[in-house]
Coordinates of C-alpha atoms in Angstrom, one line a residue:
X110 CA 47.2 42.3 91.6
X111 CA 46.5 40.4 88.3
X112 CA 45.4 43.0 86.4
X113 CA 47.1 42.9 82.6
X114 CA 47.6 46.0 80.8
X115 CA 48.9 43.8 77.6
X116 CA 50.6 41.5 79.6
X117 CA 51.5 41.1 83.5
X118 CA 55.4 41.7 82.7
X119 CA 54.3 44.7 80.4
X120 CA 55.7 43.2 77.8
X121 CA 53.1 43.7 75.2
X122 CA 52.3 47.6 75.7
X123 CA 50.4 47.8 72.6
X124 CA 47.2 45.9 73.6
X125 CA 46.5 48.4 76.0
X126 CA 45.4 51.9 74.3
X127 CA 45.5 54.9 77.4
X128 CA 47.5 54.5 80.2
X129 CA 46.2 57.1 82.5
X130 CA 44.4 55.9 85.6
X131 CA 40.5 56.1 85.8
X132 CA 38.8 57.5 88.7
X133 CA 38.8 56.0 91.9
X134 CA 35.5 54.3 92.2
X135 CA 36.6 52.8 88.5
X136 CA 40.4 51.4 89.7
X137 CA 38.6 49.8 93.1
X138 CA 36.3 47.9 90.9
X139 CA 39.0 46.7 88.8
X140 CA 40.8 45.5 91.8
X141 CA 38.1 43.9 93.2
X142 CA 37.5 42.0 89.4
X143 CA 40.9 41.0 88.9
X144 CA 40.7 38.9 92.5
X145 CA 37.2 37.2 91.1
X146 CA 38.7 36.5 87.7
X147 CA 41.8 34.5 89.1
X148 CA 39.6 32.5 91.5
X149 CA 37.3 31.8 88.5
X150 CA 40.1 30.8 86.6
X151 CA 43.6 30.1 88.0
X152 CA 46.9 31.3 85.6
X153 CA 44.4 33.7 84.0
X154 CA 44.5 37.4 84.5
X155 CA 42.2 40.6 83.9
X156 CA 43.1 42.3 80.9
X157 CA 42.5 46.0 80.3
X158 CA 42.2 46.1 76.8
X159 CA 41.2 50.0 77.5
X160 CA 40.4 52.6 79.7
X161 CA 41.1 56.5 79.2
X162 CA 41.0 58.2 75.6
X163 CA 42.6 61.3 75.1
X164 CA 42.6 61.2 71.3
X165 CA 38.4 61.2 71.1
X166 CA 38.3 57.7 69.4
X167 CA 35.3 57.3 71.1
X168 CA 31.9 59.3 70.8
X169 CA 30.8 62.2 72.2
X170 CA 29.8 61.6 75.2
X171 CA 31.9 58.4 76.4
X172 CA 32.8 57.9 79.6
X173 CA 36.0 56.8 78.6
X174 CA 37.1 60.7 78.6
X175 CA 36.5 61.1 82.1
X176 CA 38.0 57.5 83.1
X177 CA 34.8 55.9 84.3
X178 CA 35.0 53.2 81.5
X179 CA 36.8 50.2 80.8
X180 CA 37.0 47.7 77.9
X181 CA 38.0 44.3 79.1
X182 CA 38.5 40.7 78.2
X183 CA 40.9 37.7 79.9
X184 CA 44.9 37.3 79.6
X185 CA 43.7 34.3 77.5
X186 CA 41.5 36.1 75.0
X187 CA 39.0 33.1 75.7
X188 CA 35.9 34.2 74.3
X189 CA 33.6 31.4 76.1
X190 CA 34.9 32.8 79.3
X191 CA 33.1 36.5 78.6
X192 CA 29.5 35.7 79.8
X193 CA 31.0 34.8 83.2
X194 CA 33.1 37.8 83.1
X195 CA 30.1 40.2 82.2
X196 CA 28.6 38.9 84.9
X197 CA 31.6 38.5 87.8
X198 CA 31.8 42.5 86.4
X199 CA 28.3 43.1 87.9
X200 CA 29.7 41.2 91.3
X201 CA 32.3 43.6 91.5
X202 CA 30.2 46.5 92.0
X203 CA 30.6 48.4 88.0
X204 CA 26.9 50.5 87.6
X205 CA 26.7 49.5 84.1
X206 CA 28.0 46.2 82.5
X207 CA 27.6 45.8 78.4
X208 CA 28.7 42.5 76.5
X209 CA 28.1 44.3 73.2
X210 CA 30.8 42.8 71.5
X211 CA 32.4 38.9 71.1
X212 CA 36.2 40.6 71.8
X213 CA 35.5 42.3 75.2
X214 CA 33.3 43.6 77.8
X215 CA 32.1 47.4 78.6
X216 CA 32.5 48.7 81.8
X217 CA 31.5 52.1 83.6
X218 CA 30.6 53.5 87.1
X219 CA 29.0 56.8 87.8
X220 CA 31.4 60.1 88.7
X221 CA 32.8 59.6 92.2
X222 CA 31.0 62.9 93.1
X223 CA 27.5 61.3 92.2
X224 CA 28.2 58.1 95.0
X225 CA 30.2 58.0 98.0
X226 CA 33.0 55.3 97.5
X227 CA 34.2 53.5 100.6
X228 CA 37.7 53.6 100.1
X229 CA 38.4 53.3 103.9
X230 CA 39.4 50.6 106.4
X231 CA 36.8 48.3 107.7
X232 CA 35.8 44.4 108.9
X233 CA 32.6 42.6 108.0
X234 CA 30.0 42.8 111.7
X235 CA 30.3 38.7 111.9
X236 CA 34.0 38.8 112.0
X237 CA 35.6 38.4 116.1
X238 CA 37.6 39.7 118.5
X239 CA 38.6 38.2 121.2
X240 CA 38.1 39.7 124.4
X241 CA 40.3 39.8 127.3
X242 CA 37.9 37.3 129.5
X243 CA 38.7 34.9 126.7
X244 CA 35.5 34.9 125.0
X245 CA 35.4 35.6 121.5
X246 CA 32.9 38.4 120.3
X247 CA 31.6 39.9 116.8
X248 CA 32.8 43.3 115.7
X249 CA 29.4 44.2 115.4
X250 CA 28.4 44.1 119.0
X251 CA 31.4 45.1 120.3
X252 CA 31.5 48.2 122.9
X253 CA 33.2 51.0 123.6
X254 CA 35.6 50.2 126.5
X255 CA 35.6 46.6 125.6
X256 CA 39.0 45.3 126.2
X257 CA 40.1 43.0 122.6
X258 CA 43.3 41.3 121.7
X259 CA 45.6 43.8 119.7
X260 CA 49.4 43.9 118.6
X261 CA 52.3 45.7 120.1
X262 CA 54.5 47.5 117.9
X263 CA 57.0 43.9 118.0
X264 CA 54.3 41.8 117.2
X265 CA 53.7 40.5 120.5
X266 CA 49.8 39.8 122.1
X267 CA 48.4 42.5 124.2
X268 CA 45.1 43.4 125.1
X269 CA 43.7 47.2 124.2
X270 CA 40.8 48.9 124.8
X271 CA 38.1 50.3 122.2
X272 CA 38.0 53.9 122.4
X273 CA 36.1 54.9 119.8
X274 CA 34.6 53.2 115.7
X275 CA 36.0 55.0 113.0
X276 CA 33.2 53.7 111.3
X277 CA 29.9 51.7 111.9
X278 CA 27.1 51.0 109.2
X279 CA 25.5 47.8 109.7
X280 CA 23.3 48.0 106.9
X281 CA 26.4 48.8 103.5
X282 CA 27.0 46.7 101.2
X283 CA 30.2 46.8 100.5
X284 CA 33.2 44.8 98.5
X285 CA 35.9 43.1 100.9
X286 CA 39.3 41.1 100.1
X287 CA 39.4 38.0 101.9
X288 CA 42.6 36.7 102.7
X289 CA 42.6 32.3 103.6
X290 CA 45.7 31.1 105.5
X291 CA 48.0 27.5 105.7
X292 CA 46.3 27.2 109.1
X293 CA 42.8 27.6 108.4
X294 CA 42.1 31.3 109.4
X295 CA 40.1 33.8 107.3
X296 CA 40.5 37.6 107.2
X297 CA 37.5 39.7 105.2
X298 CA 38.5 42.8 105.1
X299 CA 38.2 46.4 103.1
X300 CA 40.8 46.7 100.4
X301 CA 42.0 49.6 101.9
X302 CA 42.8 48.3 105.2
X303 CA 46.6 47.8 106.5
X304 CA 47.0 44.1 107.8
X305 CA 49.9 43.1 109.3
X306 CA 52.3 41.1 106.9
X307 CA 56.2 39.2 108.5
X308 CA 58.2 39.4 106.0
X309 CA 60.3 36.2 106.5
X310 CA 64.2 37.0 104.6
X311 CA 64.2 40.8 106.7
X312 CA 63.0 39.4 110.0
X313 CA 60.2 42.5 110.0
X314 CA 56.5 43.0 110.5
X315 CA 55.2 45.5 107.9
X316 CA 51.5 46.3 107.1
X317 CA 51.1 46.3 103.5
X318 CA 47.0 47.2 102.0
X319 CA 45.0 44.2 102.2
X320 CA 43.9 44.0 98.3
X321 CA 48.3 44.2 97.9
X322 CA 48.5 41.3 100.0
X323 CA 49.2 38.2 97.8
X324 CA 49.3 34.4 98.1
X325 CA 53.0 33.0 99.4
X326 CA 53.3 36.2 101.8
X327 CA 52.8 36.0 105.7
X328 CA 50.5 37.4 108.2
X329 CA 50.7 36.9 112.1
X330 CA 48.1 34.6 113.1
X331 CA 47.3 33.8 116.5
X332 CA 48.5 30.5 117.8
X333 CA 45.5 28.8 119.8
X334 CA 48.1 26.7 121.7
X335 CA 50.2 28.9 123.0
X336 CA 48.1 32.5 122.4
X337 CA 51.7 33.9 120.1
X338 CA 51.3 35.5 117.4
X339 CA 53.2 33.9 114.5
X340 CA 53.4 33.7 110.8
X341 CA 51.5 31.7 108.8
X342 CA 51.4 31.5 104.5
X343 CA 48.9 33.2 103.1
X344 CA 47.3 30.5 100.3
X345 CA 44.0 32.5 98.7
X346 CA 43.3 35.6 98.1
X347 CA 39.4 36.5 97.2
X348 CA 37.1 39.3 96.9
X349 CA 33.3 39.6 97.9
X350 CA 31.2 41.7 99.0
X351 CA 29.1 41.5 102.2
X352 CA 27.0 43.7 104.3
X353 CA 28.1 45.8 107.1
X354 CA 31.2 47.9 108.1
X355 CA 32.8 47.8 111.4
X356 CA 35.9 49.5 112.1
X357 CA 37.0 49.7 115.7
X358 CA 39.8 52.0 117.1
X359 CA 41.8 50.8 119.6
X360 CA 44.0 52.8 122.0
X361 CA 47.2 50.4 120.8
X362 CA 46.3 51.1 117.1
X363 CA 46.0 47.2 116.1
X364 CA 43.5 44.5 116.4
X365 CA 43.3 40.8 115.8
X366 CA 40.2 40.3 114.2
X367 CA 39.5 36.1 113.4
X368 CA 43.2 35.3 115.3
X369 CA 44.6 37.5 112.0
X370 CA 46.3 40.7 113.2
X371 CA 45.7 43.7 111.5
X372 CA 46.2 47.7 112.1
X373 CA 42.6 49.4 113.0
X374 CA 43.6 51.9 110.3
X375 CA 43.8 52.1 106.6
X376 CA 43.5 54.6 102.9
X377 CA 47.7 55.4 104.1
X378 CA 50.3 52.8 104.6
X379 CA 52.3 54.2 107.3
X380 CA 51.1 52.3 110.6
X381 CA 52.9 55.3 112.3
X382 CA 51.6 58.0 110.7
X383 CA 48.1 57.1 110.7
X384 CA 48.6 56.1 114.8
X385 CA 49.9 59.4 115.8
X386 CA 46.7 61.1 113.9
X387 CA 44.4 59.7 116.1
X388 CA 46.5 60.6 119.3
X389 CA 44.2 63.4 119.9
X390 CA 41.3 60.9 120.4
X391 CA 43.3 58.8 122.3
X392 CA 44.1 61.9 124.6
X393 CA 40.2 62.6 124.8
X394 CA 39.2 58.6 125.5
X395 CA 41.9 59.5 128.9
X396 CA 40.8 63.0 129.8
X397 CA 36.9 61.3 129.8
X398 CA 38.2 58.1 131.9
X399 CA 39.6 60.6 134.7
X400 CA 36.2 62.2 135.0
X401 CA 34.4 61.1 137.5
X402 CA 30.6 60.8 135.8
X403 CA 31.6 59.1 133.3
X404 CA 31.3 55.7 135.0
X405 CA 28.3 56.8 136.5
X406 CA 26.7 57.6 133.2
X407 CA 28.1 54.3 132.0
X408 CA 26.1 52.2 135.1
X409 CA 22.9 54.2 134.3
X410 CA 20.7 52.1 132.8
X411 CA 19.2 54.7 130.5
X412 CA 23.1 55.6 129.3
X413 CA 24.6 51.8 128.8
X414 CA 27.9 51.3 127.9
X415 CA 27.2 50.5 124.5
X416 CA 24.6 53.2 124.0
X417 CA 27.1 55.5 121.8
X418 CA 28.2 52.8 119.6
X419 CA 24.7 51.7 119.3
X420 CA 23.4 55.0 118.0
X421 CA 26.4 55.7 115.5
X422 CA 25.7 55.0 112.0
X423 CA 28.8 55.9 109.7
X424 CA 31.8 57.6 110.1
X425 CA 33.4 58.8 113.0
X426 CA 33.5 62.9 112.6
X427 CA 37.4 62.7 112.9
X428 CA 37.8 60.2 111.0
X429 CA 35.7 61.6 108.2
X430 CA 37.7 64.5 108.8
X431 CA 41.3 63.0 108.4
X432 CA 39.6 61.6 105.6
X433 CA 39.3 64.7 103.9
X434 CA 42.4 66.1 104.3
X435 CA 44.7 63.8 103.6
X436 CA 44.6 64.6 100.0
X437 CA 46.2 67.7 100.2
X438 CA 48.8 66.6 102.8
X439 CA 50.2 63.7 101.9
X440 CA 51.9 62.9 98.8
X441 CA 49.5 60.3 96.7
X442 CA 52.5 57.5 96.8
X443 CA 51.4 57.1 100.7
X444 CA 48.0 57.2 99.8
X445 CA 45.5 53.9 98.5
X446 CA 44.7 55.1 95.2

């Protein structure tokens, strides 16, 4: 990830005070930091010179008791590098951002009760699919029913039909990874999002979280020649943040979003899992085919196809709702945390 707690081998233990985790909202912006500080400046890493105090070192009222705080500095303990770090800090999304000292940077975000952190699976609107007539098309004016190339369980090309957006808000800002390939394509996608990843000396396709993904590994890429889906090194990894959150469901449970193929779910990293909790949508997108107004409702031209993703703006209320539950029924090593 290139986040240092002392040192990336944890060899040097003692330049990192607390080891407890900090909130959620707190880790994410640390993961999204570390990615901006080795693009800034490759071999060096984000250091965590300290994050949550159980032995009140700190004042009264720090944040670093409740784990929205960080102190930080680079692997290299350059301190001309700081101001760009104070402010790549600020890109990554921390609420409050202090260089009040020449040794480190203070960091802190609000409780995760106080904002709503987007720790789900999403694309950026601009990013494609490419439908089954051949023409490519952006996530964000894609439709329900719209047929897009996915990926069968073996890796091979099919196309698969939207059923359904897990989530839709055109208008959120929001932090991405961005993963850059040997060939040329580009994936932006949410950190925790599962992308598809080969892994070469096992001969197997696993999906791995995209901010886990790191440079040297392999993703299936779709071959323009001959429309196969094959693997191809992955050679930068980047975060940014851009606005807009697509997430289409489709009923295979994969997409290939800018010829990269990814799953269409994230936040757990079982492909499997998180497939057969949506069956029961996938059962209600077949049950609604069967009926017969549907496609009338669908030619109307006051109910057009589209019309349903059009008007959502957010999560999907199952999805939200898987959302919320996971937490007490699946152990937190499955979890993106």
């Amino acid at each position: 990830m290139g986040i240092l707690m002392g040192d990336q081998d944890r060899e040097q233990h003692d330049n990192v005070l607390h080891t407890k985790q900090p909130l959620v909202r707190c880790k994410e912006k640390l993961n999204v930091l570390a990615y901006s500080v080795m693009n800034e400046w490759p071999g060096v890493r984000l250091l965590v010179a300290e994050s949550w105090d159980e032995d009140y070192q700190h004042g009264k009222e720090s944040l670093h008791y409740e784990g929205r705080a960080v102190t930080i500095a680079t692997s290299d303990r350059d301190q001309s590098k700081y101001g760009m770090l104070a402010r790549l800090a600020v890109e990554a999304g921390f609420d409050w951002v202090s260089y009040v000292s020449r040794r480190h940077i203070y960091c802190s975000v609000k409780s995760d009760s106080s904002i709503s952190s987007h720790v789900h699976g999403c694309f950026t609107p601009e990013s494609t699919a490419l439908l089954e007539g051949g023409v490519r098309k952006p996530l964000g004016e894609l439709s329900i029913g719209d047929r897009v190339l996915s990926m069968t369980s073996n890796g091979q090309p099919v196309y698969s039909e939207v059923i359904l957006f897990m989530d839709r808000n055109l208008k959120q800002m929001q932090n991405f990874v961005r993963l850059h390939t040997a060939g040329g394509a580009v994936l932006t996608v949410t950190p925790a999002h599962l992308v598809s990843v080969w892994q070469p000396e096992r001969q197997e396709l696993t999906f791995t979280f995209a901010d886990r993904i790191e440079e040297r590994q392999h993703v299936l890429v779709r071959n323009e020649e001959t429309g196969e889906l094959r693997p191809d090194q992955v050679i930068k990894v980047e975060s940014v943040r851009s606005m807009g959150v697509v997430a289409p469901l489709t009923r295979e449970g994969t997409i290939v979003v800018n010829s990269v193929a990814a799953s269409c779910y994230a936040v757990i990293n079982s492909q499997s899992l998180a497939h057969w909790g949506l069956a029961p949508m996938r059962l209600l997108s077949t049950l609604e085919a069967w009926l017969p107004a549907k496609d009338q409702l669908r030619s109307s031209k006051d109910h057009p196809k589209d019309s349903s993703a059009e008007r959502q703006n957010g999560i999907h209320w199952y999805a939200e709702a898987l959302y919320k539950i996971k937490d007490y029924v699946l152990p937190k090593s499955w979890r993106h945390d």
